[in-house]
Amino acid sequence: MTAGLRSALPPALVLLGLALLMEAAKAAGLLPITVPAPTQVLAVIPAQFADLVYHGAATLRSALLGYLCAGLVAGALASVALRFHGAERPIISFGLLVDCFPLIALAPIFVIWLGQGMLLHVTLSAIASFFPLLLGTVKGFRATDASTRQLFHVMAATPMQRLRLLSVPAALPYIFQAMKIAAPLALLGALIAEWIGAERGLGAMMIYALFSFNVPVVWLTILTVCGLSALAYGLIALVESRVITWEVRGDAGGTDG
Amino acid sequence: MSDITLSDVGMMFDIGHRKITALRGIDAVLPSGSFTALIGPSGCGKSTLLRLIADVLAPTSGEIRIGDHAPDAARKRHEIGFVFQDPTLLPWRSVVENIRLPVEVAGQPAARQPEELVELVGLKGFEQARPAQLSGGMQQRVAIARALALSPKVLLMDEPFGALDEITRQKMNIELLNIWRETGTTAVLVTHSISEAVFMADRVLVLSANPGQVADRIDIDLPRPRALDLMQDPAFHAHENAVRAALFSGERTAA
Ligand SMILES: Nc1ncnc2c1ncn2[C@@H]1O[C@H](COP(=O)(O)OP(=O)(O)OP(=O)(O)O)[C@@H](O)[C@H]1O
Ligand SMILES: [Mg+2]
């Protein structure tokens, strides 16, 4: 619990500090009309709350599904890379390529293929979160030393046993690390997809508020996405602290917060 | 039967631009149930030889048999116990769980209960500890216990006692000899200690370096069971001197 709390604390403090700063700046007349004071944003919450939940749920669902799909594909590809050594470089290159495409430019093309429904949102969310998950899993699978692999060879472990008893546990710290990085990206992917066209979702709410020049609501949606990202990160960190109870060597350890 | 027969075994490593001959022309028969010590300068190929016997590496020339079969048959029947030069424990498993690992992998009933093995290697009370909480010497003892979990027909140990203090080392040596006698396993022990080699083994193979070759083979015909006071015996010193002489003459021919 404390570890999860501790990892959620820094982003929360940063947000709070920023809010205070903005409040002061707004009061001093330093901020343009497009930037409201945090209290103005807070003031619209009661009226917007039902909408926020309605749209937020859709975004969360898309992001979660996209994240899961990305995780499954990343896990499968990483397993292939683990089994066939020569496949590792092409697989990483593929992941990098997917990651390098500018999502905003890609989104309209995907609309043509997938329409504007949830399929689009899930797909873009998956694309946005794919690469860190892939890289983390591949790297994690490699985090075993030669003599431990030889030990499994001497014990005549089957490939499945090797995966279950060695590669997966060794990779877990790296996978959690990647999951924490990828969760906000999945939300961002869903958000971008919703901008392009959606009836429901925080992205749609944001665009609608933008076009009706409802500045506080625009900011409210932005802050909601921030909050959800921080929450997702914190939740994963919490699970991580429960699962990784051993001392982790190498560059996967001690990166909480 | 699990005698280990090495016939003209050679091992060459290809490291890109050049080849390293780690071992050349190794001939030896290690009878079933015997205890052999391997001693030689650093880098002479002792670890490599153990890996060849365990079928981790395949020799580039010559042949190795365990009993009537190639080493991979024994390995696939889970008949080889291996203690690596470093402990190679799984950090996410407790001491008992690490010891139980070969049993889980083989899907066979444990020949010795992991709890019993913990006690045997003097780690009672540390059953649930994680490897990171143990000292290097304690970790290495866990690795020894793990290698014994299935009572292997062939027990290969690569400097298992390197990280132990003198007293613990002697204790472990005696325990190891007891287990070896009980189980009739064919044991090979790599060591840098001349007295340990003589104390433990039926025969000491002295290797020389560049390339790794058998410089000499010294039979140790000291009575068993062996106890610590054997080390005071003039016969023991005579054997030690013979091993030392072989070790240094090997060094001289290599230079
Ligand atoms: N996987 C490998 N690839 C290339 N060369 C290797 C490999 N393993 C061992 N060697 C080489 O083979 C030689 C023998 O190495 P080995 O580890 O068997 O020595 P050793 O006798 O166990 O030494 P030590 O007493 O220091 O443990 C060395 O020259 C080493 O560089
Ligand atoms: Mg060695």
XYZ file of C-alpha atoms and ligand atoms in Angstrom:
544
model
C 0.000 0.000 0.000
C 2.671 2.492 1.047
C 4.691 1.878 -2.109
C 1.634 2.524 -4.272
C 0.816 5.622 -2.293
C 4.383 6.803 -2.506
C 4.422 6.451 -6.278
C 1.123 8.338 -6.597
C 2.278 11.131 -4.354
C 4.879 12.903 -6.535
C 2.557 13.471 -9.537
C -0.171 14.613 -7.149
C 2.175 17.090 -5.473
C 3.385 18.403 -8.807
C -0.203 18.942 -9.893
C -1.063 20.714 -6.676
C 1.980 22.967 -6.930
C 1.166 23.797 -10.527
C -2.446 24.578 -9.621
C -1.396 26.986 -6.871
C 1.050 28.665 -9.207
C -1.610 29.092 -11.878
C -4.134 30.410 -9.424
C -1.653 33.062 -8.381
C -0.701 33.881 -11.964
C -4.322 34.191 -12.999
C -5.066 36.476 -10.075
C -2.124 38.624 -11.136
C -3.558 38.786 -14.643
C -0.555 37.024 -16.177
C -2.506 34.273 -17.938
C -4.395 34.601 -21.246
C -8.125 34.058 -21.514
C -7.555 30.492 -22.797
C -6.120 29.501 -19.452
C -8.581 29.526 -16.582
C -7.774 29.644 -12.921
C -7.910 26.206 -11.295
C -10.814 27.406 -9.133
C -12.780 28.178 -12.304
C -12.210 24.603 -13.412
C -13.277 23.295 -10.020
C -16.422 25.392 -10.214
C -17.709 23.594 -13.325
C -17.243 20.108 -11.868
C -20.708 19.748 -10.285
C -22.477 20.593 -13.536
C -20.145 18.490 -15.625
C -19.751 15.512 -13.327
C -22.294 13.223 -14.974
C -20.847 14.018 -18.420
C -17.342 13.443 -17.144
C -18.216 9.985 -15.853
C -20.126 9.119 -19.029
C -17.272 10.138 -21.336
C -14.502 9.053 -18.998
C -15.870 5.520 -18.826
C -15.757 5.226 -22.618
C -12.177 6.475 -22.793
C -11.113 4.187 -19.995
C -12.722 1.211 -21.686
C -11.016 1.913 -25.008
C -7.666 2.549 -23.369
C -7.911 -0.571 -21.236
C -8.817 -2.774 -24.196
C -6.073 -1.230 -26.328
C -3.571 -1.678 -23.520
C -4.549 -5.327 -23.121
C -4.305 -5.983 -26.869
C -0.902 -4.259 -27.010
C 0.235 -6.329 -24.035
C -0.890 -9.588 -25.612
C 0.770 -8.842 -28.957
C 3.944 -7.612 -27.212
C 4.048 -10.744 -25.041
C 3.551 -13.032 -28.026
C 6.208 -11.272 -30.116
C 8.645 -11.208 -27.199
C 8.137 -14.973 -26.765
C 8.980 -15.465 -30.431
C 12.097 -13.318 -29.977
C 13.041 -15.398 -26.937
C 12.607 -18.691 -28.771
C 14.214 -17.656 -32.058
C 17.155 -15.443 -31.435
C 17.350 -14.101 -34.975
C 13.801 -12.768 -34.728
C 14.654 -10.297 -31.985
C 16.073 -7.510 -34.143
C 13.298 -7.566 -36.766
C 10.682 -7.599 -34.005
C 12.224 -4.629 -32.204
C 12.536 -2.796 -35.526
C 8.880 -3.453 -36.216
C 7.951 -2.078 -32.796
C 10.087 0.981 -33.352
C 8.458 1.576 -36.737
C 4.995 1.378 -35.177
C 6.133 3.774 -32.498
C 7.649 6.259 -34.934
C 4.504 6.850 -36.983
C 2.921 10.101 -35.847
C -0.350 8.961 -34.358
C -2.184 12.195 -35.198
C -1.392 11.778 -38.905
C -2.158 8.106 -38.781
C -5.539 8.488 -37.120
C -7.486 9.848 -40.155
C -6.158 6.975 -42.273
C -7.341 4.496 -39.690
C -10.778 6.119 -39.745
C -11.074 5.085 -43.385
C -10.310 1.474 -42.472
C -11.974 1.100 -39.106
C -14.696 3.738 -39.003
C -15.082 6.090 -36.070
C -16.275 3.605 -33.479
C -14.629 1.906 -30.581
C -12.510 -0.276 -32.854
C -10.602 2.852 -33.906
C -10.120 4.002 -30.338
C -8.906 0.635 -29.162
C -6.537 0.268 -32.117
C -4.900 3.659 -31.681
C -4.615 3.126 -27.957
C -2.917 -0.211 -28.616
C -0.501 1.355 -31.102
C 0.385 4.140 -28.690
C 1.233 1.783 -25.838
C 2.742 -1.071 -27.846
C 6.438 -0.248 -28.104
C 7.343 0.219 -24.435
C 5.519 -3.000 -23.611
C 7.358 -4.862 -26.357
C 10.748 -3.443 -25.430
C 10.244 -4.124 -21.730
C 9.189 -7.722 -22.273
C 11.988 -8.488 -24.739
C 14.551 -6.895 -22.453
C 13.100 -8.710 -19.453
C 13.265 -12.065 -21.177
C 16.950 -11.395 -21.760
C 17.599 -10.612 -18.100
C 18.877 -14.067 -17.225
C 22.546 -14.956 -16.971
C 24.295 -17.615 -19.007
C 24.925 -20.041 -16.160
C 21.284 -19.950 -15.026
C 20.204 -20.779 -18.566
C 22.774 -23.589 -18.545
C 21.311 -24.814 -15.264
C 17.915 -25.170 -16.935
C 19.584 -26.991 -19.806
C 21.278 -29.430 -17.418
C 17.944 -30.001 -15.659
C 16.484 -30.805 -19.106
C 13.675 -28.275 -18.632
C 11.113 -28.106 -21.427
C 10.681 -24.782 -23.271
C 7.431 -24.213 -21.361
C 9.112 -24.858 -17.997
C 11.926 -22.534 -18.960
C 9.419 -19.812 -19.803
C 7.344 -20.319 -16.671
C 10.096 -20.926 -14.138
C 12.838 -18.691 -15.518
C 12.083 -16.201 -18.291
C 8.761 -14.826 -17.056
C 9.747 -14.275 -13.413
C 13.053 -12.747 -14.537
C 11.171 -10.438 -16.903
C 8.494 -9.320 -14.446
C 10.363 -6.303 -13.026
C 10.991 -5.067 -16.584
C 7.404 -5.747 -17.600
C 6.012 -3.761 -14.672
C 8.368 -0.948 -15.537
C 7.074 -0.953 -19.108
C 3.443 -1.201 -17.964
C 3.812 1.945 -15.894
C 5.194 3.839 -18.880
C 2.643 2.441 -21.316
C -0.542 3.088 -19.301
C -0.630 6.895 -19.841
C 0.261 6.310 -23.507
C -2.749 4.025 -23.914
C -4.990 6.802 -22.564
C -3.367 9.315 -24.889
C -3.942 7.017 -27.869
C -7.617 6.663 -27.025
C -7.886 10.416 -26.578
C -6.385 11.163 -29.991
C -8.722 8.659 -31.607
C -11.696 10.333 -29.950
C -10.632 13.728 -31.263
C -10.852 12.459 -34.806
C -14.395 11.418 -34.319
C -16.395 9.969 -31.513
C -19.741 10.488 -29.891
C -18.511 9.417 -26.542
C -15.197 9.781 -24.783
C -13.136 12.466 -23.068
C -11.615 13.361 -26.441
C -15.075 14.081 -27.863
C -16.015 16.060 -24.768
C -12.809 18.039 -25.099
C -13.391 18.871 -28.782
C -16.995 19.851 -28.130
C -15.982 22.150 -25.284
C -13.217 23.596 -27.437
C -15.603 24.473 -30.276
C -18.079 26.058 -27.894
C -15.158 27.911 -26.286
C -15.969 26.530 -22.897
C -12.435 26.937 -21.568
C -12.926 25.559 -18.039
C -14.465 22.353 -19.402
C -11.580 21.892 -21.850
C -9.241 22.089 -18.919
C -11.412 19.857 -16.842
C -11.142 17.100 -19.443
C -7.376 17.596 -19.696
C -7.028 17.350 -15.936
C -9.241 14.273 -15.860
C -6.938 12.535 -18.335
C -3.967 13.519 -16.195
C -5.665 12.153 -13.117
C -6.550 8.887 -14.810
C -2.957 8.477 -16.029
C -1.580 9.044 -12.555
C -4.135 6.671 -11.114
C -3.259 3.949 -13.617
C 0.430 4.403 -12.884
C -0.195 4.217 -9.162
C -2.348 1.110 -9.436
C 0.287 -0.714 -11.443
C 2.977 0.360 -8.993
C 0.820 -1.007 -6.201
C 0.449 -4.393 -7.870
C 4.162 -4.339 -8.663
C 5.102 -3.854 -5.038
C 2.957 -6.864 -4.139
C 4.364 -9.129 -6.850
C 8.056 -8.194 -6.952
C 9.019 -9.117 -3.426
C 12.580 -10.083 -4.223
C 15.626 -7.921 -4.718
C 15.977 -6.944 -8.345
C 19.425 -6.492 -9.792
C 20.218 -4.590 -12.946
C 18.431 -1.638 -14.491
C 14.880 -2.793 -13.772
C 15.144 -2.221 -10.057
C 14.676 0.796 -7.830
C 12.899 3.055 -10.298
C 9.706 3.622 -8.397
C 8.392 7.135 -8.316
C 26.403 -47.867 -14.681
C 27.613 -44.349 -14.990
C 31.330 -44.334 -15.588
C 32.403 -41.271 -17.474
C 34.649 -41.984 -20.407
C 36.541 -39.215 -22.124
C 38.259 -40.238 -25.355
C 40.590 -37.744 -26.979
C 38.230 -34.898 -26.066
C 39.069 -31.509 -27.518
C 37.256 -28.207 -27.318
C 37.848 -25.233 -29.520
C 36.061 -21.905 -29.067
C 35.510 -19.750 -32.108
C 35.566 -16.151 -30.968
C 35.148 -14.476 -34.332
C 38.623 -13.545 -35.448
C 40.472 -16.418 -33.787
C 40.064 -19.820 -32.274
C 40.916 -20.753 -28.703
C 41.841 -24.339 -27.968
C 40.465 -24.718 -24.459
C 41.047 -28.465 -24.206
C 43.045 -30.943 -26.257
C 43.386 -34.707 -26.183
C 41.714 -35.385 -22.850
C 41.650 -39.108 -22.139
C 40.243 -40.368 -18.885
C 37.951 -42.978 -17.412
C 36.116 -42.013 -14.250
C 34.652 -45.258 -12.919
C 31.078 -45.379 -11.728
C 30.834 -44.272 -8.107
C 34.338 -42.807 -8.045
C 35.379 -39.379 -6.859
C 37.622 -37.348 -9.150
C 39.177 -33.977 -8.436
C 40.164 -31.608 -11.235
C 42.904 -29.150 -10.456
C 44.846 -26.763 -12.676
C 45.673 -23.119 -13.279
C 42.952 -20.597 -13.961
C 41.739 -20.716 -17.543
C 43.025 -24.242 -18.222
C 39.541 -25.491 -19.099
C 38.201 -27.086 -15.901
C 34.781 -25.442 -16.146
C 34.707 -26.207 -19.835
C 35.382 -29.889 -19.152
C 32.495 -30.064 -16.659
C 30.200 -28.364 -19.167
C 31.187 -30.918 -21.778
C 30.364 -33.796 -19.439
C 27.014 -32.176 -18.576
C 26.151 -31.761 -22.261
C 25.994 -27.989 -21.937
C 28.655 -27.841 -24.659
C 29.514 -30.397 -27.304
C 33.197 -31.281 -27.768
C 34.665 -30.193 -31.094
C 36.637 -33.441 -31.232
C 36.665 -36.754 -29.432
C 33.866 -38.404 -27.562
C 32.310 -38.440 -24.101
C 30.190 -41.291 -22.764
C 28.279 -41.572 -19.536
C 27.694 -45.262 -19.070
C 26.941 -46.556 -22.561
C 25.382 -43.366 -23.831
C 26.207 -39.878 -24.933
C 25.905 -37.299 -22.120
C 22.595 -35.934 -23.420
C 20.864 -39.232 -22.529
C 21.891 -38.885 -18.881
C 20.951 -35.225 -18.878
C 17.512 -35.885 -20.289
C 16.932 -38.567 -17.652
C 17.752 -35.921 -14.992
C 20.766 -37.910 -13.850
C 23.235 -35.037 -13.760
C 23.599 -32.686 -10.816
C 25.627 -29.559 -11.501
C 27.005 -26.986 -9.093
C 28.122 -23.970 -11.080
C 31.065 -21.762 -10.249
C 28.555 -19.046 -9.269
C 25.476 -20.055 -7.240
C 22.879 -19.415 -10.008
C 19.965 -19.293 -7.566
C 16.629 -17.887 -8.664
C 16.233 -14.646 -6.659
C 12.424 -14.870 -6.532
C 12.469 -18.298 -4.899
C 13.129 -19.050 -1.259
C 15.929 -21.394 -0.205
C 13.644 -24.461 -0.088
C 11.974 -23.525 -3.351
C 15.357 -23.207 -5.020
C 16.366 -26.627 -3.745
C 13.066 -28.067 -4.966
C 13.537 -26.677 -8.486
C 15.090 -29.786 -10.124
C 12.359 -31.922 -8.564
C 9.676 -29.693 -10.073
C 11.341 -29.692 -13.467
C 11.883 -33.447 -13.549
C 8.383 -34.185 -12.302
C 9.856 -36.993 -10.237
C 9.511 -37.544 -6.516
C 12.329 -35.940 -4.557
C 15.111 -38.365 -3.684
C 15.777 -36.268 -0.607
C 13.356 -33.906 1.014
C 14.403 -30.277 0.449
C 13.949 -29.623 4.171
C 16.379 -32.416 4.954
C 18.877 -31.025 2.456
C 18.628 -27.561 4.006
C 19.687 -29.085 7.284
C 22.423 -31.118 5.643
C 24.115 -28.004 4.262
C 23.744 -26.267 7.619
C 21.109 -23.707 6.687
C 18.369 -24.686 9.085
C 16.287 -21.624 9.907
C 16.923 -20.081 6.490
C 14.345 -22.205 4.632
C 12.183 -19.235 3.710
C 15.008 -16.754 3.131
C 15.564 -15.305 -0.324
C 19.039 -15.728 -1.897
C 19.733 -11.986 -1.601
C 19.524 -12.397 2.175
C 22.307 -15.021 2.218
C 26.065 -14.653 2.087
C 27.957 -15.944 -0.947
C 29.034 -19.093 0.875
C 25.478 -19.775 2.047
C 24.199 -19.335 -1.490
C 26.744 -21.811 -2.758
C 25.585 -24.345 -0.144
C 22.016 -23.925 -1.385
C 23.307 -24.660 -4.874
C 24.940 -27.849 -3.581
C 21.718 -28.927 -1.884
C 19.848 -28.258 -5.110
C 22.265 -30.435 -7.084
C 21.609 -33.277 -4.619
C 17.805 -33.054 -4.691
C 17.370 -35.820 -7.247
C 20.320 -37.957 -6.041
C 22.004 -37.639 -9.428
C 24.097 -40.481 -10.846
C 26.663 -37.906 -11.897
C 27.537 -34.984 -9.635
C 29.611 -32.220 -11.209
C 30.862 -29.453 -8.939
C 32.722 -26.378 -10.117
C 34.636 -24.917 -7.162
C 31.592 -25.199 -4.916
C 33.528 -24.356 -1.775
C 35.486 -21.413 -3.131
C 33.427 -18.923 -1.130
C 33.503 -20.840 2.156
C 35.677 -20.318 5.194
C 38.063 -23.091 6.201
C 35.879 -24.614 8.945
C 32.616 -24.612 6.991
C 34.521 -25.914 4.032
C 35.850 -28.894 5.981
C 32.395 -29.620 7.347
C 30.880 -29.462 3.903
C 33.613 -31.704 2.532
C 32.861 -34.384 5.117
C 29.107 -34.107 4.479
C 29.696 -34.326 0.772
C 31.794 -37.470 1.181
C 29.012 -39.026 3.283
C 26.395 -38.264 0.648
C 28.678 -39.493 -2.078
C 29.233 -42.795 -0.268
C 25.527 -43.274 0.417
C 24.358 -42.534 -3.100
C 27.184 -44.045 -5.115
C 27.177 -41.073 -7.421
C 30.080 -40.503 -9.795
C 31.521 -37.232 -8.549
C 33.782 -34.700 -10.234
C 35.029 -31.787 -8.172
C 36.877 -28.787 -9.561
C 39.037 -27.178 -6.924
C 42.023 -24.874 -6.554
C 42.970 -26.425 -3.233
C 45.531 -29.221 -3.364
C 44.640 -30.526 0.093
C 40.930 -30.519 -0.724
C 41.618 -32.479 -3.915
C 43.652 -35.084 -2.060
C 41.232 -35.280 0.862
C 38.174 -35.844 -1.298
C 39.200 -37.771 -4.357
C 40.116 -41.259 -5.526
C 42.133 -39.645 -8.259
C 43.295 -36.167 -9.041
C 43.522 -35.060 -12.643
C 46.047 -32.266 -12.936
C 45.453 -30.059 -15.952
C 47.936 -27.746 -17.580
C 46.966 -24.665 -19.548
C 47.243 -23.452 -23.139
C 45.839 -25.736 -24.326
C 44.173 -27.554 -21.443
C 45.655 -31.027 -21.244
C 45.934 -33.703 -18.598
C 49.425 -33.090 -17.186
C 49.228 -35.933 -14.735
C 46.890 -38.263 -12.966
C 47.550 -39.062 -9.332
C 45.712 -41.928 -7.667
C 44.882 -41.272 -4.043
C 44.851 -44.641 -2.322
C 44.094 -43.301 1.138
C 41.588 -45.313 3.164
C 37.934 -44.343 3.455
C 35.933 -43.124 5.225
C 38.210 -40.149 5.553
C 38.270 -37.983 8.636
C 40.002 -34.708 9.359
C 42.952 -36.293 11.176
C 43.918 -37.875 7.880
C 45.387 -34.502 7.006
C 48.128 -35.066 9.625
C 49.125 -38.331 7.970
C 52.510 -38.451 6.169
C 50.839 -40.400 3.331
C 48.445 -37.476 2.879
C 51.369 -35.057 2.604
C 53.114 -37.355 0.143
C 50.036 -37.217 -2.096
C 49.790 -33.466 -1.719
C 53.404 -33.130 -2.772
C 52.832 -35.340 -5.784
C 49.889 -33.173 -6.904
C 51.876 -30.005 -6.280
C 54.803 -31.316 -8.303
C 52.485 -32.223 -11.193
C 50.824 -28.823 -11.024
C 54.131 -26.976 -11.201
C 55.701 -29.165 -13.853
C 52.594 -28.583 -15.972
C 53.116 -24.880 -15.410
C 56.732 -25.121 -16.542
C 56.017 -27.016 -19.760
C 53.315 -24.530 -20.620
C 55.662 -21.566 -20.162
N 31.871 -19.685 -24.022
C 33.161 -19.458 -24.284
N 33.524 -18.795 -25.412
C 34.827 -18.575 -25.694
N 35.835 -18.989 -24.940
C 35.553 -19.646 -23.817
C 34.209 -19.918 -23.426
N 34.225 -20.592 -22.259
C 35.520 -20.733 -21.944
N 36.329 -20.168 -22.868
C 37.801 -20.167 -22.858
O 38.240 -21.454 -22.537
C 39.336 -21.406 -21.651
C 39.042 -22.240 -20.426
O 38.006 -21.601 -19.671
P 37.402 -22.274 -18.358
O 36.322 -21.402 -17.873
O 37.037 -23.675 -18.652
O 38.661 -22.215 -17.381
P 38.747 -22.709 -15.860
O 39.820 -23.741 -15.816
O 37.434 -23.094 -15.329
O 39.283 -21.392 -15.145
P 38.974 -20.888 -13.634
O 39.807 -21.704 -12.713
O 39.432 -19.467 -13.677
O 37.509 -21.017 -13.399
C 39.608 -19.946 -21.385
O 40.671 -19.547 -22.205
C 38.341 -19.253 -21.799
O 38.647 -18.001 -22.325
Mg 36.142 -22.320 -13.980
